[in-house]
mmCIF file of C-alpha atoms in Angstrom:
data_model
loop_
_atom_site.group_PDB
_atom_site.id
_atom_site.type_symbol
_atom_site.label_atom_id
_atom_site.label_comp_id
_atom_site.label_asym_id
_atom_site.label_seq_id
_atom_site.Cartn_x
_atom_site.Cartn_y
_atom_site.Cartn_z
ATOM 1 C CA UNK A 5 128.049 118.172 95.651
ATOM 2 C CA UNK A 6 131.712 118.367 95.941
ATOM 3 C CA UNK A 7 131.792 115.972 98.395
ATOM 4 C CA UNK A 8 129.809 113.335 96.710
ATOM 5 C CA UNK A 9 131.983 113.401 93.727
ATOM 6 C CA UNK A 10 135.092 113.743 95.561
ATOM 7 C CA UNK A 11 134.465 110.763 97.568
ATOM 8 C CA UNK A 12 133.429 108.884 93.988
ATOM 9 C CA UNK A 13 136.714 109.988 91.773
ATOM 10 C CA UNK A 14 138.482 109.637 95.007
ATOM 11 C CA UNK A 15 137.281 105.581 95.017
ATOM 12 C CA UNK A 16 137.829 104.810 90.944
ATOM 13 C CA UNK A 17 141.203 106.348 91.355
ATOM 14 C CA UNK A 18 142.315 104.455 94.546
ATOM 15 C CA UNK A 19 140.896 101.319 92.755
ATOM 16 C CA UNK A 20 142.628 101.801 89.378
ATOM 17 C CA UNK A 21 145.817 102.486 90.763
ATOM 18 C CA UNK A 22 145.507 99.203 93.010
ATOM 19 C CA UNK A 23 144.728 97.478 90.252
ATOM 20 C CA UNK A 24 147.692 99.366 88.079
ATOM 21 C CA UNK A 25 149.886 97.804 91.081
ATOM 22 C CA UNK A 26 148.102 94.557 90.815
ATOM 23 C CA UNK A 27 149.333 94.216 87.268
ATOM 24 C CA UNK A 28 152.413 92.611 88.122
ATOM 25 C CA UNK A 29 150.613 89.614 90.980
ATOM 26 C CA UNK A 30 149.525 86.953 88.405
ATOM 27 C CA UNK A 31 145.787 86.775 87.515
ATOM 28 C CA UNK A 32 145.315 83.251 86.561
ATOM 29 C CA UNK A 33 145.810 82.139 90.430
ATOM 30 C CA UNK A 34 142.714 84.759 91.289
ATOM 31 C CA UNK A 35 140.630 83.072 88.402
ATOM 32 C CA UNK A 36 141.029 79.922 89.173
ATOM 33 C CA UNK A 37 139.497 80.560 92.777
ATOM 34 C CA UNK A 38 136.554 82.447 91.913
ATOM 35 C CA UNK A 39 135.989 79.661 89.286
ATOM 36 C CA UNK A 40 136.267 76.566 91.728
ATOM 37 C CA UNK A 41 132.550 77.756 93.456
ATOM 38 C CA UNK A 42 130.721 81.135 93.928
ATOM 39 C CA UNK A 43 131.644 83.278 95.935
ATOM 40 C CA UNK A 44 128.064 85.488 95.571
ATOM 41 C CA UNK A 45 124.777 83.512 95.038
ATOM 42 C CA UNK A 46 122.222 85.703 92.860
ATOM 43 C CA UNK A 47 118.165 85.510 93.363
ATOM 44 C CA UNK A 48 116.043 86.928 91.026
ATOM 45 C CA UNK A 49 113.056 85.977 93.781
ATOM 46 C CA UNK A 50 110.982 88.158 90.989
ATOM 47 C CA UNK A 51 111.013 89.842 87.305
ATOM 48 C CA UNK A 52 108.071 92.107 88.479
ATOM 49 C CA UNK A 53 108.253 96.145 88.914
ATOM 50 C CA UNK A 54 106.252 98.665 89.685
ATOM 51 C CA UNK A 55 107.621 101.065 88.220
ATOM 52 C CA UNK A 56 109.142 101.876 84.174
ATOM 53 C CA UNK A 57 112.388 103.694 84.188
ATOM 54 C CA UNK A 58 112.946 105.660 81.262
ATOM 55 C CA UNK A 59 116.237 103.411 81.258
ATOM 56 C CA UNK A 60 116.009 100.171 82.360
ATOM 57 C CA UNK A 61 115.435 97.676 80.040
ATOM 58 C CA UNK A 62 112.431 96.229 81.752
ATOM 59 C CA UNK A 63 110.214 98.152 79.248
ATOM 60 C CA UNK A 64 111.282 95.487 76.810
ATOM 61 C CA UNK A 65 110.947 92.658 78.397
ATOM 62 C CA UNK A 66 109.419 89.259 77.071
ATOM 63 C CA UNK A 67 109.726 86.537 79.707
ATOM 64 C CA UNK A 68 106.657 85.573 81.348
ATOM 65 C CA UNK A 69 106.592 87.266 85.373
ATOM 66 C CA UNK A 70 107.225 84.640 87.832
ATOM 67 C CA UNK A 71 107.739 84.450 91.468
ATOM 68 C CA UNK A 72 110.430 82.267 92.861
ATOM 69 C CA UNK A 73 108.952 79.484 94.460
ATOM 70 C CA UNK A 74 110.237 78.190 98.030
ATOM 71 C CA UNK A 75 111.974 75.026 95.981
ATOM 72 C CA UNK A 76 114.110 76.926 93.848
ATOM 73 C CA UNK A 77 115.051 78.925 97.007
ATOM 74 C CA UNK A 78 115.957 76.110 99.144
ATOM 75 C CA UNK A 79 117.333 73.967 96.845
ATOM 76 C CA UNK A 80 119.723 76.929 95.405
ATOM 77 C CA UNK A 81 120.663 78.008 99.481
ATOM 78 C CA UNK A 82 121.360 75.166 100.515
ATOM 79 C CA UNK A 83 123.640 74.097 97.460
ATOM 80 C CA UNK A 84 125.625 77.096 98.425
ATOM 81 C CA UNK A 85 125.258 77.141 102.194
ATOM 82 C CA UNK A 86 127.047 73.477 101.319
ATOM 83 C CA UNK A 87 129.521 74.614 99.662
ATOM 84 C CA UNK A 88 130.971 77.197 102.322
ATOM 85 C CA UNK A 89 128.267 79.723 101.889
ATOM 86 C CA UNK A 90 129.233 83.964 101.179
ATOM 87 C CA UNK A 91 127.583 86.713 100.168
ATOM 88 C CA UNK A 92 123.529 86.801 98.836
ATOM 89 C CA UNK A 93 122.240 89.681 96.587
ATOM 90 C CA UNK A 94 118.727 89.363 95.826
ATOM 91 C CA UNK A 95 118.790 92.640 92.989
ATOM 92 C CA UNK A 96 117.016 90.912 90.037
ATOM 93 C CA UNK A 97 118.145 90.860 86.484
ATOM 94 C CA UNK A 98 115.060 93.335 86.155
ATOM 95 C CA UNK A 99 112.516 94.138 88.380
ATOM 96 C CA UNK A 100 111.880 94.699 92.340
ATOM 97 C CA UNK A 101 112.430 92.453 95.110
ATOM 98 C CA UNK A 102 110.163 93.500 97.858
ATOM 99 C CA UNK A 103 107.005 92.296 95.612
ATOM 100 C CA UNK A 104 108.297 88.937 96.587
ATOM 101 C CA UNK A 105 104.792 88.363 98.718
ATOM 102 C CA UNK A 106 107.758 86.811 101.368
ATOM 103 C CA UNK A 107 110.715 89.294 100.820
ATOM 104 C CA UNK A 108 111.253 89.430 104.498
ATOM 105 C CA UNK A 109 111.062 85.903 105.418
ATOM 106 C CA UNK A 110 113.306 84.880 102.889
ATOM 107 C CA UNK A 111 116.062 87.479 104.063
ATOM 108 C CA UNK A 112 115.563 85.849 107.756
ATOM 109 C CA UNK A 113 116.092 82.540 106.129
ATOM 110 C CA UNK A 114 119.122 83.696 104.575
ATOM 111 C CA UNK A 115 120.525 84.957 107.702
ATOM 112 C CA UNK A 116 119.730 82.346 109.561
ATOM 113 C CA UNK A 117 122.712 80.100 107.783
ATOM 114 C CA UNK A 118 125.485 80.735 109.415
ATOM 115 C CA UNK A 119 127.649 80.441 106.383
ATOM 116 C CA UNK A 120 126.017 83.197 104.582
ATOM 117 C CA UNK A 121 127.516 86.882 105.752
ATOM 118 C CA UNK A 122 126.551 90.039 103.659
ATOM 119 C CA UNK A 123 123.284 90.350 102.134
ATOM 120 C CA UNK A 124 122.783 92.666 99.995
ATOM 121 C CA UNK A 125 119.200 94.820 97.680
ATOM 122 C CA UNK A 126 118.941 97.279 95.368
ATOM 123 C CA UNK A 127 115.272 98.404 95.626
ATOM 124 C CA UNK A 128 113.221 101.338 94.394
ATOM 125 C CA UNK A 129 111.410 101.766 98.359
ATOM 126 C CA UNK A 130 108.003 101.838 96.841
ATOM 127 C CA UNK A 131 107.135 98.864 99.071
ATOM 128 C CA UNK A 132 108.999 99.069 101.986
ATOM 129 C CA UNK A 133 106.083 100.108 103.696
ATOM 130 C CA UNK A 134 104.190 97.172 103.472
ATOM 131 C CA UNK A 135 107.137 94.827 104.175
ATOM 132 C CA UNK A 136 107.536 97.129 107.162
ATOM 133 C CA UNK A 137 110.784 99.200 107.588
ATOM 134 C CA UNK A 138 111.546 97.786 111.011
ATOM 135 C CA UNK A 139 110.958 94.172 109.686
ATOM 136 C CA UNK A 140 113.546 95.291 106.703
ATOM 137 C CA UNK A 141 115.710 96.438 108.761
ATOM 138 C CA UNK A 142 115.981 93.731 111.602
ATOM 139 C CA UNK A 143 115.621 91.018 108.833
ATOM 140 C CA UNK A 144 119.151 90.470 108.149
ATOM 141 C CA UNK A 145 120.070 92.454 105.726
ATOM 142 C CA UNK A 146 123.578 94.401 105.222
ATOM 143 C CA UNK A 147 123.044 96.631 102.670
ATOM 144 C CA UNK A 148 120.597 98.324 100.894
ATOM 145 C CA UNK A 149 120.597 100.591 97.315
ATOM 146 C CA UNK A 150 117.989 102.594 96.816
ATOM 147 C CA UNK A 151 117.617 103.323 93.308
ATOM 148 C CA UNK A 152 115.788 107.082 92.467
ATOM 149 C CA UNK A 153 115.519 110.021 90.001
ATOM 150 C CA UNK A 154 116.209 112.019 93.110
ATOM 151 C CA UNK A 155 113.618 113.621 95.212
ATOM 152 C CA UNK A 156 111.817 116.025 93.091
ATOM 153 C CA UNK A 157 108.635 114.881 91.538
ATOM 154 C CA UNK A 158 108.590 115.890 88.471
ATOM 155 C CA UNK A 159 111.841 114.390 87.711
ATOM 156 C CA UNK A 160 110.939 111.298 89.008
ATOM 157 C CA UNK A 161 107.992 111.205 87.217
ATOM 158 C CA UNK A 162 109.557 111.911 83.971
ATOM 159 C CA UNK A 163 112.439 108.983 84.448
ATOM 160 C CA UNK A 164 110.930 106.454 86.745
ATOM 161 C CA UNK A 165 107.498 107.068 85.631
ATOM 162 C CA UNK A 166 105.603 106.281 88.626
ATOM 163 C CA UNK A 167 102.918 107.816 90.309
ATOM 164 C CA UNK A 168 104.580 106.802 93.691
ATOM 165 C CA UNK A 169 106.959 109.395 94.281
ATOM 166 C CA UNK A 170 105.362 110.302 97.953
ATOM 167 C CA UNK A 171 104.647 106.962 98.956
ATOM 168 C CA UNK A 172 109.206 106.451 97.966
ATOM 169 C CA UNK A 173 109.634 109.758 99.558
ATOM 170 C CA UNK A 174 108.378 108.808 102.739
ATOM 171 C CA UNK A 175 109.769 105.238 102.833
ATOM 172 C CA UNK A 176 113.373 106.389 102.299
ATOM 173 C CA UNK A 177 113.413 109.020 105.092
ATOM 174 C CA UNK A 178 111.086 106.349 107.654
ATOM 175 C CA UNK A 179 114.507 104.240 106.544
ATOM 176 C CA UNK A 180 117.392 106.195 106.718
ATOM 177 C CA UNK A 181 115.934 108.156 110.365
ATOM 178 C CA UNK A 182 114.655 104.587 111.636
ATOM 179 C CA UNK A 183 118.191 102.895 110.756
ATOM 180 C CA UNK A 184 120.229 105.612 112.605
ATOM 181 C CA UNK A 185 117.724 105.125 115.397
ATOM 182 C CA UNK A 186 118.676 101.473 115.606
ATOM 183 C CA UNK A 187 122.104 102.433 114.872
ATOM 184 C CA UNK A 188 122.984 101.925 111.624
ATOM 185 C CA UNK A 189 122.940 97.987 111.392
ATOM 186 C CA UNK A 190 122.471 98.161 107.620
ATOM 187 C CA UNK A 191 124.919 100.092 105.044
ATOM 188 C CA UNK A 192 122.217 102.431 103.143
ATOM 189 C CA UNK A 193 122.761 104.084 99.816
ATOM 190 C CA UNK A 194 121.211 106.172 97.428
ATOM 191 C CA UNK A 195 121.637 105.306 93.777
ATOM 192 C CA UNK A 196 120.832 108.542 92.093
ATOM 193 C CA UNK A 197 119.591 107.598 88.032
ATOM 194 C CA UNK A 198 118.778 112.101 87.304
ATOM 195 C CA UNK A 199 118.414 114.022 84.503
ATOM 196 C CA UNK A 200 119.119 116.804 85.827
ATOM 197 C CA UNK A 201 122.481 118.198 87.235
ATOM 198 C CA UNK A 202 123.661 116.834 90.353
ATOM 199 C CA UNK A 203 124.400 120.037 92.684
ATOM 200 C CA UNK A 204 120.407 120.808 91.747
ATOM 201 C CA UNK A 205 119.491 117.342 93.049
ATOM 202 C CA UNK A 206 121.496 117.454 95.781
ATOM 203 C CA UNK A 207 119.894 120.911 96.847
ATOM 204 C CA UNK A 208 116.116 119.777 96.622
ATOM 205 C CA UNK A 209 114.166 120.383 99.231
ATOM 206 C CA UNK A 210 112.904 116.718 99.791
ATOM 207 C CA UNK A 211 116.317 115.403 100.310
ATOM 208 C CA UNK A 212 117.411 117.563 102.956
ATOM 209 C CA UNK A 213 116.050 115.921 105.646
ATOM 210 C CA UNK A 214 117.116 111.918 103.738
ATOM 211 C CA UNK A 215 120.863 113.655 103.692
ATOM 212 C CA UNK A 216 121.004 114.570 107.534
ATOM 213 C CA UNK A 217 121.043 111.171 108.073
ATOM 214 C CA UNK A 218 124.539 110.786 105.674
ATOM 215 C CA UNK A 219 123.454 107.836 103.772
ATOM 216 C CA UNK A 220 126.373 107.171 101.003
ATOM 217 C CA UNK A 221 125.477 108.243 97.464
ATOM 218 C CA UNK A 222 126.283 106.803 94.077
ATOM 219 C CA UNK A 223 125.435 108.361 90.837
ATOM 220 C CA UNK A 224 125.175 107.487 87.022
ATOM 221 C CA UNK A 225 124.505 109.690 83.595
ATOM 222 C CA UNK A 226 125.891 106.270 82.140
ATOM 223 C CA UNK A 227 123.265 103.790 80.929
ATOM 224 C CA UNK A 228 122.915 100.622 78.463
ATOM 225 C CA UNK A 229 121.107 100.667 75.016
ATOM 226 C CA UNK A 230 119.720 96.979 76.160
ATOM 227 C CA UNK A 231 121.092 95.846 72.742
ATOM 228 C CA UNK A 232 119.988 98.897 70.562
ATOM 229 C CA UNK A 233 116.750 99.018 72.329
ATOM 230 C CA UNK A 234 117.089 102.091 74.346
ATOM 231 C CA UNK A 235 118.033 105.025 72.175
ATOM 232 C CA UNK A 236 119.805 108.031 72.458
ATOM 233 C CA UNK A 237 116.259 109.627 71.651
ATOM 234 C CA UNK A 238 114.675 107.937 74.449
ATOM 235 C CA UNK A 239 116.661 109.224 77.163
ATOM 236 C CA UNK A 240 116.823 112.573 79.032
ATOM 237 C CA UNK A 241 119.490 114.733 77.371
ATOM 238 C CA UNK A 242 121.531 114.395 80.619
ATOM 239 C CA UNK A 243 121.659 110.493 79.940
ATOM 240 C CA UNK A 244 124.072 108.386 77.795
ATOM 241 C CA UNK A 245 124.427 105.327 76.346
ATOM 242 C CA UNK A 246 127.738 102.795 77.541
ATOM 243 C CA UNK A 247 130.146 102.831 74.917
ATOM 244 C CA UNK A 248 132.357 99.646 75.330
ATOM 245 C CA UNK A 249 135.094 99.992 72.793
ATOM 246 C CA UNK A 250 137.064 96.326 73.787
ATOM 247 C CA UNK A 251 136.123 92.704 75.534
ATOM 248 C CA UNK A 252 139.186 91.423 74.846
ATOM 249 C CA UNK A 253 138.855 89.479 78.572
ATOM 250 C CA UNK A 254 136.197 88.237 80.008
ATOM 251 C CA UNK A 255 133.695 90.107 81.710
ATOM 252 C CA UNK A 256 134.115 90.828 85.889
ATOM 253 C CA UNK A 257 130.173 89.487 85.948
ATOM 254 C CA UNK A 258 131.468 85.376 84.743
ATOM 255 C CA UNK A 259 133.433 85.644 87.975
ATOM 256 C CA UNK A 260 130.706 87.064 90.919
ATOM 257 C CA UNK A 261 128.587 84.505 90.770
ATOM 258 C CA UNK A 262 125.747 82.874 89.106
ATOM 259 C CA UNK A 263 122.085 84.384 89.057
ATOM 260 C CA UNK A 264 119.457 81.431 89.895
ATOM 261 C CA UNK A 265 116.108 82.550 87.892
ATOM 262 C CA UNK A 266 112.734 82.248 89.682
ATOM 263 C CA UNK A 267 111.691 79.196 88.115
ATOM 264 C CA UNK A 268 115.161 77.401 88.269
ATOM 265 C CA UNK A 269 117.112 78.671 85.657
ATOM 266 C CA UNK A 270 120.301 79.258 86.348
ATOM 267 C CA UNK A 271 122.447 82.180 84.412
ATOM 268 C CA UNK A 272 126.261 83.441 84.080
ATOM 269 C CA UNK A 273 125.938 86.941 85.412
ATOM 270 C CA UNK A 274 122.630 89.003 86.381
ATOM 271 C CA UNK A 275 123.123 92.120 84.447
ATOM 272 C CA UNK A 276 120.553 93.808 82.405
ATOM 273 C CA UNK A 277 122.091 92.208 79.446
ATOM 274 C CA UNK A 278 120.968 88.811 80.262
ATOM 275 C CA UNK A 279 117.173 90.261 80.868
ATOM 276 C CA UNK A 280 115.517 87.736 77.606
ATOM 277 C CA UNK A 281 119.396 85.819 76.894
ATOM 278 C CA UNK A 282 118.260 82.655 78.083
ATOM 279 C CA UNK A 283 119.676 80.851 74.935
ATOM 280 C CA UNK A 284 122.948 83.133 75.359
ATOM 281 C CA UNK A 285 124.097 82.496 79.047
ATOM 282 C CA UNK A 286 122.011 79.327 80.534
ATOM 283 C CA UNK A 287 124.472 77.327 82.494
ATOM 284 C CA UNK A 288 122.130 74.895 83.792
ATOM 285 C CA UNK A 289 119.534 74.765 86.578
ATOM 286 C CA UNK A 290 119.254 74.330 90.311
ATOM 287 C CA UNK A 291 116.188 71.757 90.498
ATOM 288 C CA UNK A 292 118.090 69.545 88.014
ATOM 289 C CA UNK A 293 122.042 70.288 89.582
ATOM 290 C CA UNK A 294 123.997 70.950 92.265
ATOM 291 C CA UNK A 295 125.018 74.768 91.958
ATOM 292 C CA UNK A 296 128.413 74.289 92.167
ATOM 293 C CA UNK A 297 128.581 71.688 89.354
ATOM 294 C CA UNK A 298 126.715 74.592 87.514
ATOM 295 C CA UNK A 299 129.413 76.753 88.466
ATOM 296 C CA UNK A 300 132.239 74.713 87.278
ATOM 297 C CA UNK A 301 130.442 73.634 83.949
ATOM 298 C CA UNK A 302 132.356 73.160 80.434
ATOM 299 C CA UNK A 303 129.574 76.046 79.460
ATOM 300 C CA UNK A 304 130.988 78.690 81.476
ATOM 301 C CA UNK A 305 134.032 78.185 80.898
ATOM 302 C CA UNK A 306 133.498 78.551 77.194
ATOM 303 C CA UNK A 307 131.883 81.525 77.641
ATOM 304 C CA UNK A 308 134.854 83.066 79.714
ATOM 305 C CA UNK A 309 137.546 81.897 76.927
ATOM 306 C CA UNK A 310 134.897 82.985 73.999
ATOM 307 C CA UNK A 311 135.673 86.388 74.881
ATOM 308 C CA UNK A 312 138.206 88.294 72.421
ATOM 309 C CA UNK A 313 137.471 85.704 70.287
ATOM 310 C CA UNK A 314 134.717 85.273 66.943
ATOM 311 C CA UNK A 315 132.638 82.681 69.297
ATOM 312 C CA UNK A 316 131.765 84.988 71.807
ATOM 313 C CA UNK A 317 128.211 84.897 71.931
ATOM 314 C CA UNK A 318 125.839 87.656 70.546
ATOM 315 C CA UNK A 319 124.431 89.307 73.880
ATOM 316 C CA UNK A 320 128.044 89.461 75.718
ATOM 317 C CA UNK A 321 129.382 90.428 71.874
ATOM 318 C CA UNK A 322 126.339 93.408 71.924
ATOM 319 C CA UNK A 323 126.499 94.072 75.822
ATOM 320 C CA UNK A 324 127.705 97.230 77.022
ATOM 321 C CA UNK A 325 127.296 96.684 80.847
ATOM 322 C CA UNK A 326 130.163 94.672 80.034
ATOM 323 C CA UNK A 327 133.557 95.410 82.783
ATOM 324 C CA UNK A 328 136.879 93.943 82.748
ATOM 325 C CA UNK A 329 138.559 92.190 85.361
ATOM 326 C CA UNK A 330 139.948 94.949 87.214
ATOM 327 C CA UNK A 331 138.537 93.932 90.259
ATOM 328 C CA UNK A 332 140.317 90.983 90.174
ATOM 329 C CA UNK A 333 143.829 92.762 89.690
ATOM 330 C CA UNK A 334 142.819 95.058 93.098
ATOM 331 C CA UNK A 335 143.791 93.992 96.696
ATOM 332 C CA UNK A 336 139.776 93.532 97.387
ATOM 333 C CA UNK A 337 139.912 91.105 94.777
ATOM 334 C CA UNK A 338 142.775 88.709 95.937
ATOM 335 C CA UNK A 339 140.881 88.997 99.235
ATOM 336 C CA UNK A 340 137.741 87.497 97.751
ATOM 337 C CA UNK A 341 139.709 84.883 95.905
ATOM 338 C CA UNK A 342 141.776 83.597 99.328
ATOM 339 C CA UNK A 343 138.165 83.833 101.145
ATOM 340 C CA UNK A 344 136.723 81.625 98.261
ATOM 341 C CA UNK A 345 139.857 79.300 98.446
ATOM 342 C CA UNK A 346 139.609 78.465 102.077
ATOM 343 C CA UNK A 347 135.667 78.541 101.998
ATOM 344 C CA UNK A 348 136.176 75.467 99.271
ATOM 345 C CA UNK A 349 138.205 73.971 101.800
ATOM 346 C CA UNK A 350 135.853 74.114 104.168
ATOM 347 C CA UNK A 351 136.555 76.603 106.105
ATOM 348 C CA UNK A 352 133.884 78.872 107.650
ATOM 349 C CA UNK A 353 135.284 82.700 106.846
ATOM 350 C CA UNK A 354 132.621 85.510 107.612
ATOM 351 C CA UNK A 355 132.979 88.943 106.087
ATOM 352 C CA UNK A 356 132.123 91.676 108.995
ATOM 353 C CA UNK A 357 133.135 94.435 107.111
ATOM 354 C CA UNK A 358 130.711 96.626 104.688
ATOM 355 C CA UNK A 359 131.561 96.663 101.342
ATOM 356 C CA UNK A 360 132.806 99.558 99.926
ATOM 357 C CA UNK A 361 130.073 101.395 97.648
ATOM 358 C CA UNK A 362 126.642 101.385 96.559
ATOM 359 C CA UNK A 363 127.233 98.454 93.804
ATOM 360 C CA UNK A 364 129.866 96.743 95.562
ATOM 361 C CA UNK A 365 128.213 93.506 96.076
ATOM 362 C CA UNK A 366 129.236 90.750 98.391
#
């Protein structure tokens, strides 16, 4: 356990004092790149899961399930592919991605542009099985979150509640033992989500033979009220609820990229927050426009300035996933901002490197 939260406190320190130093390299310059196109393109290829976390907002959802259809794919990769291409995450505002019916073949589509680099998944492994973990692995993918209780039963029971825990079990070890065999061609992580202390997770007897293989882990007691939804009663005593005290900036999400919905839609940012916001944080949508027009419309950039001010809309005003731009102030974020620059330009620029953490992104 000391380890594992070394290595965490030991990354939010190094990037807070970065960003501390970063204080005195104007901002505006940074902005202005990651506003020009996106850097990250978002899928939501579905709003389905199988499973019903005591804390995701999911539970609450009202938009109809769809499945992205293989226009709204194409049309949103290749208006980003056009533009100089980046990173891909394919984590849904809610849901799972491998019950996309072709989760595999779309990663292999994806890496088959050679303006695309990292590629990124947070998944709860209940299906990797029947997309195959060899197919997963080879598809193309960089990195890979796996988001669990832990590996007890009960506990995942209680806080994912699914009856799959053995079927997850065995998908993450087949993973982690099958990537190391191959070795190690995508960045794997655990995303612990427990309600119980960490050192007991850590020690479980499940696990032990997932943590031979050293995959990195991230943790989190730290969860959002999906606007007043989820309350304190609802959640293990070992969970809390976000408390955002300030948004006097805009939020780090405005900046990433946009999230393309499966039916078209395109969105500001993919958090939770923006699960049912459709009224909220609809930029515009990919069938309709290019996705960097999108990008660069007069209703994003209202958004961005709203914030701090009495216009800012009500789910950014209510949202407490909501980060500032500290990334932005760090050396990782002037990197992404020059990348983006020269990208617009039309430059090809790759990124080899992993990205540092389980959330990192592209």
């Amino acid at each position: 356990m000391t380890r594992v939260v070394l290595e965490k406190a030991g990354r939010v320190v190094v990037r807070k004092l970065d960003a501390l130093v970063g204080r005195v390299i104007p901002l505006q310059p940074v902005l202005d790149a990651m506003s020009d196109r996106p850097y990250e393109l978002h899928l939501e290829l579905t709003n389905l899961c199988n499973a019903n976390c005591v804390f995701c907002p999911y539970q609450f959802q009202t938009r109809d399930v769809a499945f992205m259809s293989d226009d709204v794919f194409e049309k949103a990769v290749r208006d980003f592919v056009g533009s100089g291409g980046g990173s891909v995450g394919l984590t849904p505002v809610v849901g799972d991605a491998l019950i996309h019916p072709k989760f595999v073949e779309l990663v292999r589509a994806l890496r088959a542009e050679p303006t695309i680099d990292r590629i990124f998944v947070t998944t709860n492994a209940i299906l990797l099985d029947k997309a195959g973990i060899d197919a997963v692995l080879s598809s193309g993918l960089t990195a890979i979150t796996i988001s669990t209780a832990g590996f007890d039963q009960a506990m995942y029971e209680r806080v994912y509640r699914s009856k799959s825990y053995r079927r997850m079990r065995d998908n993450v070890l087949a993973l982690v033992t099958r990537n190391r065999e191959l070795g190690s061609p995508v960045n794997i992580s655990i995303g612990l989500r427990s309600d119980r202390p960490l050192a007991d997770v850590l020690r479980d007897p499940d696990f032990q033979p997932i943590l031979e293989h050293r995959p990195g882990i991230d943790f989190t007691w730290s969860f959002t009220s999906a606007g007043g939804r989820i309350t304190r009663e609802a959640l293990p005593q070992a969970m809390r609820l976000r408390v955002v005290s300030s948004r006097r900036e805009p939020c780090v999400q405005l900046y990433n990229g946009p999230m393309v919905l499966p039916d078209g839609t395109v969105i500001a940012c993919g958090c939770v927050a923006s699960m049912d916001a459709l009224d909220d944080l609809t930029i515009g949508h990919v069938l309709h426009d290019d996705l960097v027009a999108i990008w660069r419309t007069h209703a994003l950039r209202q958004l961005r300035d709203s914030f701090g001010t009495d216009a800012l809309n009500a789910t950014c005003r209510g949202c407490d996933m909501y980060r500032d731009l500290e990334l932005y102030r760090t050396g990782e974020g002037r990197t992404r901002a020059s990348i983006n620059r020269r990208r617009g330009l039309g430059e090809r620029v790759r990124r080899d490197d992993a990205s540092q953490g389980a959330f990192a992104g592209g």
